[in-house]
Structures are given as C-alpha cells and as structure tokens.
Coordinates of C-alpha atoms (C1' of nucleotides) in Angstrom, one line a residue:
Chain A
X293 CA 8.1 -5.2 8.2
X294 CA 9.3 -8.1 9.5
X295 CA 6.7 -10.5 11.0
X296 CA 6.4 -10.7 14.9
X297 CA 5.2 -14.0 14.4
X298 CA 7.7 -16.0 12.5
X299 CA 10.5 -14.1 15.4
X300 CA 8.0 -15.3 17.8
X301 CA 7.5 -18.8 16.9
X302 CA 11.1 -18.9 15.1
X303 CA 12.9 -16.4 18.2
X304 CA 16.8 -17.9 17.6
X305 CA 16.6 -18.4 13.5
X306 CA 15.3 -14.8 12.9
X307 CA 16.9 -13.4 15.8
X308 CA 20.9 -14.2 14.1
X309 CA 18.9 -13.2 11.6
X310 CA 18.8 -9.5 12.5
X311 CA 21.6 -9.5 14.1
X312 CA 23.6 -10.0 11.0
X313 CA 21.7 -6.5 10.1
X314 CA 23.6 -5.2 13.1
X315 CA 19.9 -5.8 15.1
X316 CA 21.6 -5.4 18.1
X317 CA 19.9 -8.0 20.8
X318 CA 18.2 -6.2 23.1
X319 CA 16.0 -5.0 19.9
X320 CA 14.8 -8.3 19.6
X321 CA 14.1 -9.1 23.0
X322 CA 12.0 -6.1 23.6
X323 CA 10.0 -6.5 20.8
X324 CA 9.5 -9.9 21.5
X325 CA 7.9 -8.2 25.0
X326 CA 6.4 -6.6 23.7
X327 CA 4.9 -8.0 20.9
X328 CA 3.6 -10.7 24.5
X329 CA 2.3 -7.8 25.9
X330 CA 0.1 -6.4 23.4
X331 CA -1.8 -9.9 22.9
X332 CA -2.8 -10.5 27.0
X333 CA -3.1 -7.4 25.9
X334 CA -5.7 -7.4 23.0
X335 CA -7.1 -10.8 25.1
X336 CA -8.1 -8.5 28.4
X337 CA -9.9 -6.1 26.3
X338 CA -11.6 -8.0 23.8
X339 CA -13.4 -10.6 26.7
X340 CA -14.9 -7.1 28.8
X341 CA -15.9 -5.9 25.2
X342 CA -18.1 -9.5 24.3
X343 CA -19.6 -9.0 27.9
X344 CA -20.4 -5.4 27.4
X345 CA -22.3 -6.7 23.8
X346 CA -23.8 -9.3 25.4
X347 CA -25.1 -7.0 28.2
X348 CA -26.0 -4.4 25.3
X349 CA -28.6 -7.0 24.0
X350 CA -29.6 -7.7 27.6
X351 CA -30.7 -4.8 27.3
X352 CA -32.5 -4.3 24.6
X353 CA -34.3 -7.0 25.3
X354 CA -35.1 -5.6 28.8
X355 CA -37.3 -2.6 27.2
X356 CA -39.3 -5.0 24.6
X357 CA -40.5 -6.7 27.9
X358 CA -40.9 -3.4 29.9
X359 CA -38.8 -5.2 33.0
X360 CA -36.6 -2.8 34.9
X361 CA -33.4 -1.3 33.6
X362 CA -31.7 0.1 37.1
X363 CA -29.7 -2.8 38.1
X364 CA -28.6 -3.6 34.7
X365 CA -27.6 -0.2 33.5
X366 CA -25.5 -0.3 37.2
X367 CA -23.5 -3.4 35.8
X368 CA -23.5 -2.2 31.8
X369 CA -21.6 1.0 33.1
X370 CA -19.1 -0.5 35.6
X371 CA -17.9 -2.3 33.0
X372 CA -17.5 0.4 30.9
X373 CA -15.3 2.0 32.7
X374 CA -12.7 -1.0 33.0
X375 CA -13.5 -1.5 28.7
X376 CA -11.9 2.5 28.7
X377 CA -9.5 1.4 30.9
X378 CA -7.9 -1.5 29.0
X379 CA -8.1 -0.4 26.2
X380 CA -5.8 2.5 27.1
X381 CA -3.5 -0.4 28.1
X382 CA -4.1 -2.0 24.8
X383 CA -3.3 1.4 22.6
X384 CA -0.3 1.9 24.0
X385 CA 0.7 -1.8 24.1
X386 CA 0.0 -1.5 19.8
X387 CA 2.1 1.8 19.9
X388 CA 5.0 0.4 22.2
X389 CA 5.0 -2.6 19.5
X390 CA 4.6 -0.7 16.0
X391 CA 7.0 2.4 17.4
X392 CA 9.6 -0.3 17.7
X393 CA 9.2 -2.6 14.7
X394 CA 8.6 -0.1 12.5
X395 CA 12.8 0.5 13.4
X396 CA 13.2 -2.5 12.2
X397 CA 15.1 -4.1 8.8
X398 CA 14.3 -6.5 6.8
X399 CA 15.9 -9.8 7.0
X400 CA 18.6 -11.2 4.8
X401 CA 17.6 -13.9 2.1
X402 CA 20.1 -16.3 3.7
X403 CA 22.8 -16.3 0.3
X404 CA 23.5 -12.7 1.7
X405 CA 27.0 -12.8 2.3
X406 CA 27.9 -11.1 5.6
X407 CA 29.8 -8.1 6.0
X408 CA 30.4 -5.4 7.5
X409 CA 30.4 -2.3 4.2
X410 CA 30.7 -2.3 0.5
X411 CA 33.9 -3.5 1.5
X412 CA 32.3 -6.3 1.6
X413 CA 30.2 -6.9 -1.4
X414 CA 30.9 -9.7 -3.3
X415 CA 31.4 -9.2 -7.6
X416 CA 28.8 -11.4 -9.7
X417 CA 31.1 -10.8 -13.0
X418 CA 31.8 -7.9 -14.8
X419 CA 30.3 -6.9 -18.3
X420 CA 31.9 -5.0 -21.3
X421 CA 35.9 -4.3 -21.1
X422 CA 37.0 -0.9 -19.8
X423 CA 37.9 1.7 -22.1
X424 CA 42.1 2.3 -23.0
X425 CA 42.4 5.3 -23.6
X426 CA 45.7 6.9 -25.3
X427 CA 45.7 10.1 -23.6
X428 CA 44.6 10.7 -19.9
X429 CA 41.2 10.5 -18.5
X430 CA 39.4 13.7 -17.7
X431 CA 36.3 13.7 -14.6
X432 CA 33.1 14.4 -16.2
X433 CA 32.2 18.0 -14.2
X434 CA 35.6 18.8 -16.3
X435 CA 33.5 17.8 -19.6
X436 CA 30.7 19.1 -19.5
X437 CA 31.6 22.0 -18.6
X438 CA 33.5 21.8 -21.6
X439 CA 31.2 21.2 -23.7
X440 CA 28.5 23.9 -22.1
X441 CA 26.1 21.0 -20.8
X442 CA 25.9 21.1 -16.9
X443 CA 26.1 24.8 -15.9
X444 CA 27.4 23.6 -11.8
X445 CA 27.2 27.3 -10.2
X446 CA 24.6 28.3 -11.4
X447 CA 21.7 25.4 -9.9
X448 CA 23.2 26.6 -7.1
X449 CA 21.9 30.1 -6.8
X450 CA 18.4 29.2 -7.3
X451 CA 18.1 26.4 -5.1
X452 CA 21.5 26.2 -3.0
X453 CA 24.6 23.7 -3.2
X454 CA 24.4 20.1 -5.1
X455 CA 21.8 21.4 -7.7
X456 CA 22.7 22.2 -11.2
X457 CA 21.4 23.0 -14.1
X458 CA 21.7 20.8 -17.2
X459 CA 21.8 22.3 -21.0
X460 CA 21.8 22.6 -24.9
X461 CA 22.7 19.2 -25.5
X462 CA 22.6 18.0 -22.1
X463 CA 19.6 18.4 -21.9
X464 CA 18.9 16.9 -25.7
X465 CA 20.8 14.6 -24.2
X466 CA 18.7 14.0 -20.2
X467 CA 15.9 13.7 -22.8
X468 CA 17.3 11.2 -25.1
X469 CA 18.7 8.6 -22.5
X470 CA 15.1 9.3 -20.1
X471 CA 12.3 8.3 -23.3
X472 CA 14.5 5.7 -24.4
X473 CA 14.7 4.0 -21.2
X474 CA 10.7 3.5 -21.0
X475 CA 10.7 2.2 -24.4
X476 CA 13.7 -0.1 -23.5
X477 CA 11.8 -1.5 -20.5
X478 CA 7.9 -1.8 -21.7
X479 CA 9.4 -3.7 -24.3
X480 CA 10.4 -6.2 -21.2
X481 CA 6.8 -6.5 -20.1
X482 CA 6.9 -2.7 -17.7
X483 CA 4.3 -1.3 -18.5
X484 CA 4.7 3.1 -18.1
X485 CA 3.4 4.9 -15.1
X486 CA 3.8 8.3 -13.7
X487 CA 3.0 8.7 -10.7
X488 CA 3.2 11.4 -8.3
X489 CA 6.1 12.6 -6.7
X490 CA 4.9 14.0 -4.1
X491 CA 3.4 11.6 -1.6
X492 CA 1.9 12.0 2.0
X493 CA 3.2 9.5 5.5
X494 CA 2.0 6.7 5.2
X495 CA 3.2 6.3 2.1
X496 CA 7.0 6.4 2.7
X497 CA 6.1 3.3 5.6
X498 CA 4.6 1.8 3.1
X499 CA 9.0 1.3 1.7
X500 CA 10.2 2.4 4.5
X501 CA 11.8 5.1 4.1
X502 CA 9.3 7.2 7.6
X503 CA 9.8 6.6 10.4
X504 CA 13.4 5.9 10.3
X505 CA 14.7 8.0 7.7
X506 CA 13.0 11.9 7.8
X507 CA 16.0 13.7 8.0
X508 CA 16.6 12.2 4.5
X509 CA 13.4 13.8 2.5
X510 CA 12.3 17.1 0.9
X511 CA 9.4 18.1 3.6
X512 CA 6.7 20.5 2.0
X513 CA 5.8 22.9 5.0
X514 CA 2.1 22.7 6.1
X515 CA 1.1 19.8 4.5
X516 CA 1.3 16.5 5.5
X517 CA 3.4 15.8 1.5
X518 CA 7.3 14.8 0.7
X519 CA 9.1 14.2 -1.4
X520 CA 10.0 11.3 -4.0
X521 CA 13.2 9.8 -2.4
X522 CA 12.8 7.3 -5.2
X523 CA 9.2 6.8 -7.3
X524 CA 9.8 3.6 -5.5
X525 CA 8.0 5.0 -3.3
X526 CA 4.5 5.9 -5.6
X527 CA 4.2 3.3 -7.3
X528 CA 4.5 0.2 -4.9
X529 CA 2.1 2.0 -3.1
X530 CA -0.2 2.6 -6.3
X531 CA -1.8 -0.9 -5.1
X532 CA -0.9 0.3 -0.7
X533 CA -4.7 -2.0 1.4
X534 CA -5.8 -3.8 -1.8
X535 CA -6.1 -7.6 -2.6
X536 CA -4.7 -7.9 -6.3
X537 CA -5.8 -11.9 -7.4
X538 CA -3.2 -14.1 -7.5
X539 CA -4.0 -14.1 -11.8
X540 CA -3.0 -10.2 -12.5
X541 CA 0.5 -11.2 -11.0
X542 CA 3.5 -9.9 -11.8
X543 CA 2.6 -7.0 -12.2
X544 CA 5.4 -4.8 -14.2
X545 CA 5.6 -1.0 -13.8
X546 CA 8.4 1.4 -14.8
X547 CA 7.8 4.5 -14.3
X548 CA 10.8 8.4 -14.4
X549 CA 10.3 11.3 -12.1
X550 CA 13.2 13.0 -10.7
X551 CA 14.1 12.1 -7.0
X552 CA 14.0 14.3 -4.1
X553 CA 17.3 13.2 -1.3
X554 CA 19.1 15.5 1.0
X555 CA 21.5 13.9 0.4
X556 CA 22.1 14.4 5.0
X557 CA 24.8 12.4 6.0
X558 CA 26.8 12.3 3.0
X559 CA 28.6 14.7 3.8
X560 CA 31.5 16.3 2.3
X561 CA 31.2 13.0 0.0
X562 CA 31.1 14.3 -4.8
X563 CA 30.2 17.0 -3.8
X564 CA 31.5 17.7 -7.9
X565 CA 29.6 16.7 -10.5
X566 CA 26.4 15.1 -10.8
X567 CA 27.5 11.9 -8.8
X568 CA 24.9 13.5 -5.7
X569 CA 22.9 15.7 -6.2
X570 CA 19.8 17.2 -4.8
X571 CA 17.5 16.7 -7.3
X572 CA 18.6 13.9 -9.7
X573 CA 16.0 12.4 -12.4
X574 CA 16.0 8.6 -12.7
X575 CA 13.8 5.9 -14.1
X576 CA 12.0 2.9 -11.7
X577 CA 11.3 0.0 -11.8
X578 CA 9.0 -1.9 -9.6
X579 CA 7.2 -5.4 -10.1
X580 CA 4.4 -7.4 -7.4
X581 CA 4.5 -10.6 -7.2
X582 CA 3.6 -13.7 -5.7
X583 CA 5.1 -15.0 -2.7
X584 CA 6.9 -17.6 -5.4
X585 CA 7.6 -15.4 -8.4
X586 CA 9.4 -12.4 -6.8
X587 CA 13.7 -15.1 -7.3
X588 CA 13.0 -15.0 -11.5
X589 CA 11.3 -11.7 -11.2
X590 CA 15.2 -9.9 -9.2
X591 CA 17.3 -12.1 -12.0
X592 CA 14.6 -10.3 -15.3
X593 CA 15.3 -6.7 -14.0
X594 CA 19.1 -6.9 -13.2
X595 CA 19.5 -8.4 -16.3
X596 CA 17.0 -5.3 -17.8
X597 CA 19.6 -2.9 -15.9
X598 CA 22.5 -4.7 -16.7
X599 CA 21.0 -4.7 -20.9
X600 CA 20.6 -1.7 -20.4
X601 CA 24.4 -0.3 -20.1
X602 CA 24.7 -3.4 -22.5
X603 CA 23.0 -1.3 -24.8
X604 CA 24.4 1.7 -24.6
X605 CA 28.0 0.5 -24.3
X606 CA 28.6 1.2 -21.1
X607 CA 31.2 -1.0 -19.2
X608 CA 30.1 -2.4 -15.8
X609 CA 30.3 -4.5 -13.4
X610 CA 27.5 -6.7 -10.0
X611 CA 27.8 -6.4 -7.0
X612 CA 25.9 -8.7 -4.4
X613 CA 25.3 -6.1 -1.0
X614 CA 26.8 -7.9 1.9
X615 CA 24.1 -7.6 4.5
X616 CA 26.0 -4.6 5.9
X617 CA 25.5 -1.9 2.7
X618 CA 22.0 -4.4 2.9
X619 CA 19.2 -1.6 2.6
X620 CA 16.7 -0.8 5.3
X621 CA 13.5 -3.0 3.3
X622 CA 15.7 -5.6 1.3
X623 CA 16.5 -8.8 1.4
X624 CA 18.1 -9.0 -1.4
X625 CA 20.3 -6.8 -3.7
X626 CA 22.3 -6.3 -6.1
X627 CA 24.1 -3.4 -7.7
X628 CA 25.3 -2.1 -10.8
X629 CA 27.9 0.0 -10.8
X630 CA 29.2 1.4 -14.4
X631 CA 33.2 2.1 -15.2
X632 CA 33.7 6.1 -14.6
X633 CA 37.7 6.3 -16.5
X634 CA 38.4 9.7 -14.8
X635 CA 37.5 8.5 -11.9
X636 CA 38.9 5.0 -12.8
X637 CA 36.8 2.8 -10.9
X638 CA 33.3 1.6 -10.4
X639 CA 30.5 3.4 -9.0
X640 CA 26.9 2.7 -8.2
X641 CA 23.5 3.1 -11.5
X642 CA 21.1 1.3 -10.9
X643 CA 20.2 -0.4 -7.1
X644 CA 18.4 -3.9 -7.9
X645 CA 16.3 -5.1 -4.5
X646 CA 13.9 -7.8 -3.0
X647 CA 12.3 -6.7 0.1
X648 CA 10.0 -9.9 0.1
X649 CA 6.8 -9.4 2.2
X650 CA 8.1 -6.7 3.4
X651 CA 6.5 -3.8 2.1
X652 CA 3.6 -5.4 1.3
X653 CA 3.3 -5.8 5.6
X654 CA 3.6 -2.1 5.5
X655 CA 1.3 -1.2 3.3
X656 CA -1.0 -4.0 3.0
X657 CA -0.1 -5.8 -0.4
X658 CA -2.0 -8.6 -1.4
X659 CA -3.7 -11.1 -3.6
X660 CA -6.2 -13.0 -3.3
X661 CA -5.1 -16.9 -3.9
X662 CA -7.0 -20.5 -3.5
X663 CA -9.0 -18.0 -1.4
X664 CA -6.8 -17.2 0.9
X665 CA -4.8 -13.4 1.1
X666 CA -1.2 -13.7 0.6
X667 CA 1.4 -11.1 1.4
X668 CA 2.6 -10.0 -2.3
X669 CA 6.0 -9.3 -2.3
X670 CA 8.0 -5.9 -3.8
X671 CA 10.6 -5.7 -5.4
X672 CA 12.8 -3.1 -7.1
X673 CA 15.2 -1.3 -9.4
X674 CA 16.6 1.9 -11.2
X675 CA 16.5 1.7 -14.7
X676 CA 18.8 3.6 -14.5
X677 CA 19.7 6.7 -12.7
X678 CA 19.8 9.2 -15.2
X679 CA 22.6 11.5 -14.3
X680 CA 25.2 8.5 -13.5
X681 CA 24.4 7.8 -16.9
X682 CA 25.0 11.1 -18.8
X683 CA 27.7 11.1 -16.1
X684 CA 29.3 7.9 -17.4
X685 CA 28.5 8.3 -21.1
X686 CA 30.7 11.9 -21.2
X687 CA 33.8 9.6 -19.0
X688 CA 33.7 6.6 -21.2
X689 CA 32.9 7.9 -24.6
X690 CA 34.7 11.0 -24.1
X691 CA 38.1 11.4 -26.7
X692 CA 41.2 14.0 -26.8
X693 CA 39.7 17.0 -27.2
X694 CA 37.2 16.4 -25.2
X695 CA 34.2 16.0 -27.6
X696 CA 31.6 12.9 -27.1
X697 CA 30.0 10.6 -29.0
X698 CA 27.1 9.5 -27.9
X699 CA 25.7 5.7 -28.2
X700 CA 23.8 5.1 -31.8
X701 CA 21.2 3.5 -29.7
X702 CA 20.9 7.3 -28.5
X703 CA 21.2 9.0 -32.2
X704 CA 16.9 8.1 -32.6
X705 CA 16.0 10.3 -29.4
X706 CA 17.8 12.9 -31.2
Chain B
rG97 C1' -11.0 28.4 -2.2
rG98 C1' -16.9 28.9 -1.6
rG99 C1' -21.9 26.0 -1.1
rU100 C1' -24.2 22.3 -1.6
rC101 C1' -25.5 16.7 -2.0
rA102 C1' -23.4 12.0 -1.7
rC103 C1' -19.9 7.6 -0.1
rU104 C1' -22.7 0.0 2.4
rG105 C1' -20.0 -6.3 0.9
rG106 C1' -16.6 -7.6 -7.4
rC107 C1' -20.5 -4.6 -8.7
rA108 C1' -25.4 -2.5 -8.5
rG109 C1' -28.9 -1.7 -4.5
rA110 C1' -32.0 -2.4 0.3
rG111 C1' -31.1 -0.6 5.6
rU112 C1' -32.9 5.9 9.0
rG113 C1' -31.1 3.7 17.3
rG114 C1' -31.1 -2.8 19.5
rU115 C1' -31.0 -9.8 17.4
rC116 C1' -27.8 -6.4 11.3
rG117 C1' -21.7 -8.7 8.5
rA118 C1' -25.6 -6.1 6.2
rA119 C1' -31.5 -7.9 1.9
rU120 C1' -32.4 -8.0 -3.0
rG121 C1' -30.4 -8.7 -8.2
rC122 C1' -26.0 -9.7 -11.1
rA123 C1' -21.4 -11.0 -11.3
rC124 C1' -18.2 -15.8 -8.8
rC125 C1' -17.6 -21.0 -7.5
rG126 C1' -19.5 -25.7 -6.1
rG127 C1' -23.7 -29.4 -7.2
rU128 C1' -28.3 -31.1 -10.3
rC129 C1' -30.2 -31.7 -15.1
rU130 C1' -27.2 -32.2 -19.9
rU131 C1' -23.9 -36.4 -25.8
rG132 C1' -21.7 -30.8 -24.1
rA133 C1' -22.7 -26.2 -23.1
rA134 C1' -26.9 -22.5 -22.0
rA135 C1' -31.8 -22.0 -18.7
rA136 C1' -33.9 -23.0 -14.8
rC137 C1' -33.5 -25.9 -10.1
rC138 C1' -30.0 -26.4 -4.9
rG139 C1' -26.0 -24.9 -2.2
rG140 C1' -22.6 -21.3 -1.1
rC141 C1' -20.1 -16.5 -2.2
rG142 C1' -16.5 -9.3 1.9
rA143 C1' -11.9 -8.1 4.9
rG144 C1' -9.3 -8.3 9.8
rG145 C1' -7.4 -10.7 14.3
rG146 C1' -8.0 -15.4 17.0
rU147 C1' -7.9 -20.4 18.1
rU148 C1' -5.5 -27.3 17.2
rA149 C1' -10.6 -26.1 15.7
rA150 C1' -13.8 -23.3 17.8
rA151 C1' -15.9 -19.8 21.0
rC152 C1' -15.1 -14.6 20.8
rC153 C1' -13.0 -9.8 18.6
rU154 C1' -12.8 -5.0 14.8
rC155 C1' -14.3 -3.4 10.3
rC156 C1' -20.4 0.3 6.3
rC157 C1' -15.4 6.7 3.0
rA158 C1' -11.4 8.2 7.9
rA159 C1' -11.0 9.7 12.9
rG160 C1' -13.2 11.2 17.4
rG161 C1' -18.6 11.8 19.6
rU162 C1' -24.1 11.8 22.1
rU163 C1' -26.2 6.2 23.5
rC164 C1' -26.9 0.4 27.8
rA165 C1' -27.0 0.1 21.6
rA166 C1' -25.3 3.5 15.3
rA167 C1' -24.6 1.2 8.8
rU168 C1' -28.1 4.8 11.2
rC169 C1' -27.7 11.0 15.2
rC170 C1' -23.4 14.6 15.4
rU171 C1' -17.9 16.7 15.2
rU172 C1' -14.4 17.0 12.0
rG173 C1' -11.5 15.6 7.8
rG174 C1' -10.7 13.3 3.0
rU175 C1' -12.9 11.9 -1.4
rG176 C1' -16.6 11.9 -5.6
rG177 C1' -21.0 14.9 -8.6
rC178 C1' -23.4 19.4 -9.5
rC179 C1' -22.8 25.5 -8.6
rC180 C1' -19.9 29.0 -8.1
rG181 C1' -14.6 31.2 -7.7
rC182 C1' -9.9 30.9 -9.9
rC183 C1' -6.1 29.1 -12.8
rA184 C1' -1.5 26.2 -16.3

RNA sequence: GGGUCACUGGCAGAGUGGUCGAAUGCACCGGUCUUGAAAACCGGCGAGGGUUAAACCUCCCAAGGUUCAAAUCCUUGGUGGCCCGCCA
C-alpha cells in the first residue's frame, strides 16, 4: 500500500501522482480524511488508556495498604465504559481507512510515461530480427495439433474451457524449458525455491492481489486458501513479517510453479490455443532488496529475461508500460514481448516490475540498517511464461512441412 | 483425524494475577586495559505506533474472555514435540 504519511505531508504531489494512475480525486480525499480520523481516534483512546493504567496501579496500592477501594472502583468502572466506546470508534476508523487504502494502487515512478492503455507503452528496443518465411507461417495451435504436442479437446473434457493437455514431445519440451530456465537464472544468482501453490488470504493481500482482484482467483471451497495466480505471491511472502539484515540483501530467488487464473474479464480474447489458459506454468524471479538496490536489480531481472529469450533465439522487444497499463502494485514495469510470426505481432511473454515498498508495507518486509528498520523493496518478473515460450518456439522455428526445430540450448535437456 | 505436552527478546531460559517490556547466560555493539588480539571489567542492546524531542499507547504464538489489574487464569484457533489412526 501507499504511504499515507506521504499523502498527508505532501498532499498535492502525491495526489497528482495517484491521479496519473486513474485514482479519483474523491478517493484521495477520502483517504486523507480517514487517516486524520484514525489519528484523532487513536489519540483519544490512548489518552484514556493511560489514565486507566494509572488508576489500576493506584488500585493495587490501595489494596496493599488496606485502604478502601469503593470510590476508586466506581471511577475505574466509568472509565472502562468510555474506554470501550473509544476503542469502538478507533476500530471503525481503522476499518474505514483499511478498506480504502487496500484498494489504492501504487504510485507510478516519475519516469513512467503517461498513457491510457497498451497503445501508449513505449518501446525500449528490439532484440533479434523476426525470421523471414518463404511460406505463410501458421499459428501455434495448428502446429501443436499437427505435431501432436497439445490436445485442446481432452483438456476441456477433464476440466473446462481454457484447459489443455500437453503430450509427447510437447510435454518433454515443456519440462526441458522449465529446467533450462531454472538453470539459467540460478547461474545469475537467483536461488531456486519450491513453494506452495495454495496460499492464504494474508499472502495475497501482501502482494496486492486481494482484496481488489478476488474475481480472478480460484478459491478452495471451505478453506481460506487460493490457488496462486503467480509464484510472485508465495515467493515474495516468504519474508512476510520479517526484519532482514541489510547485509543479506538483495535476496534473489527463482521458482517454478503452475499458476491459476480465472481470466475473468478477459472476454473472448485468446480463446484459441494456449496463450491464455486457466492453468499455466511459469518460472518467476523475485527479489527483495534495500531501497537503494532495487533499480539495479530491476535492470538485472529485465536482462535475465531478455537474455533467456535471446539464448532460445526468440526475437522480442522490450516496452515500458505507461501509467494506464501499469499493474496495481507496480511503480514501474517493463514487459518483454516475443515475436509471433503466426499472429504477425509481438505478444507479452514476461513482465518485470518494481513495486518499491508497496508490497513490503502490506506484507511487513523490512530490513535493519544502522539500527533502523526500513521497508524493503520487492521486485518480480517472469522468466519466462512456459506455455507462451512454447508458442513462440513453435511459431518462430516452424518449417514448411509443419515440423519444428528445437533450439540447440534445449537439446541437452531433452 | 484423535490424545497429550509445549509456545517468553537473535538464541537459551527465569517468571504462574499487581510497580514485568520482562531476571540470568550466550551472542552482538561501544568503551577501558593491551603493541595488537583474546580474557577481564564498565556501559548499551526486542518490535510497532506516537512526538521537533519527550510524555504516552500497544506487543510475552493469534483472536476473544474473566478481572480494578493478565506473560501468568479461561475459550477457540495456529504452530511444534511425542503417542495412536490414516496415507503418497
């Protein structure tokens, strides 16, 4: 969540930054009022509590000295009643503030371009040239079925639409990709972790998926557990409620998990093929850093994803997301879009974000430096989405006869 | 899933209704001593909120409750150990 103190102290500046991310002026004002109300309520409650504590001590003294406590008891009882009222007021104020602030997105970095949607994202650079074909390149679902790599119908039979089954060489390629990605990232200093794919509410609040995006999550019936939409959730929350030593930062991790998304609101987009599935595999990078390290680690993570694509021989481009396309928790995001000849366009395959202290404040991830506790910065990025990488391999390396050449870096994993 | 015992500061570990945010030891930080280090000695040393700074408030797994007063008593939940059951 955002720093309310900052809003309080620096109202105009913070408000206009939030408005770049389409937060209404009303909500910002509400937030400010709610915070002021809470402060007042707290002060009143604590003052009364101080009095009560004092009276209690006095009571103990009276008892010890054998003095009469009747009168004191009345005073203490009265006090208690007001104390309870004040506590109620304080709790209500807390709830009000919480309800608002948990739904307010992060403040975008100053250098994030203004814009309405993905049309306004800014291309940073292109890497590798899209291949030229002597024939009309086909889309991945045709290739996948022709090669017997993916069975879309049977996936639907087992679960529902947007589920598929990968088989034969397709399944082996998937496994090879995962191993290749994990090794690649580990060599760049990202420690491999294997984490739960079901998490509780607290974890999802920590990284910002809840309370606002409940509709996109699969929830386990009768349990406070959800299927993770990304490994960012369990990996980042590994350090929830912890105070780390400044010297042990940055902590850089990578993990492979399945991810589950309801894709509510994605309408009829990408219904065909495996671009947008309810369940997909992803290797994720997560970093916990000191405040002064996050920019450098961010670049490292972008390079990691880009170099991985290059190693696979996949043409791609890097774009900086504009304010309108920026995710809820991100202060800054660079997307990597891979070239898909079948669709004749670049499609997102990785997204690297710096959330600065937004998640850390929610999840209470801090570090101690020179005796002070400071909020950490958290970053996450895909490296890469496995299904989409398979799509890219199929489309970029397809031959006229429909066969697919597998990148040489993957040979040893097959 | 059932039973049972436990959960206190970085760690170990006292504290079982009142001045306890919490003894003591270890670790850690600063100082004295020393050519330097070790040892010894002296001092400091949990977290969050709040304040210019203080005062003050909260936190002894969590949430409730009893009480004028809870680390201490009660209830529920969580986690861990052991026993039983079940299982990949």
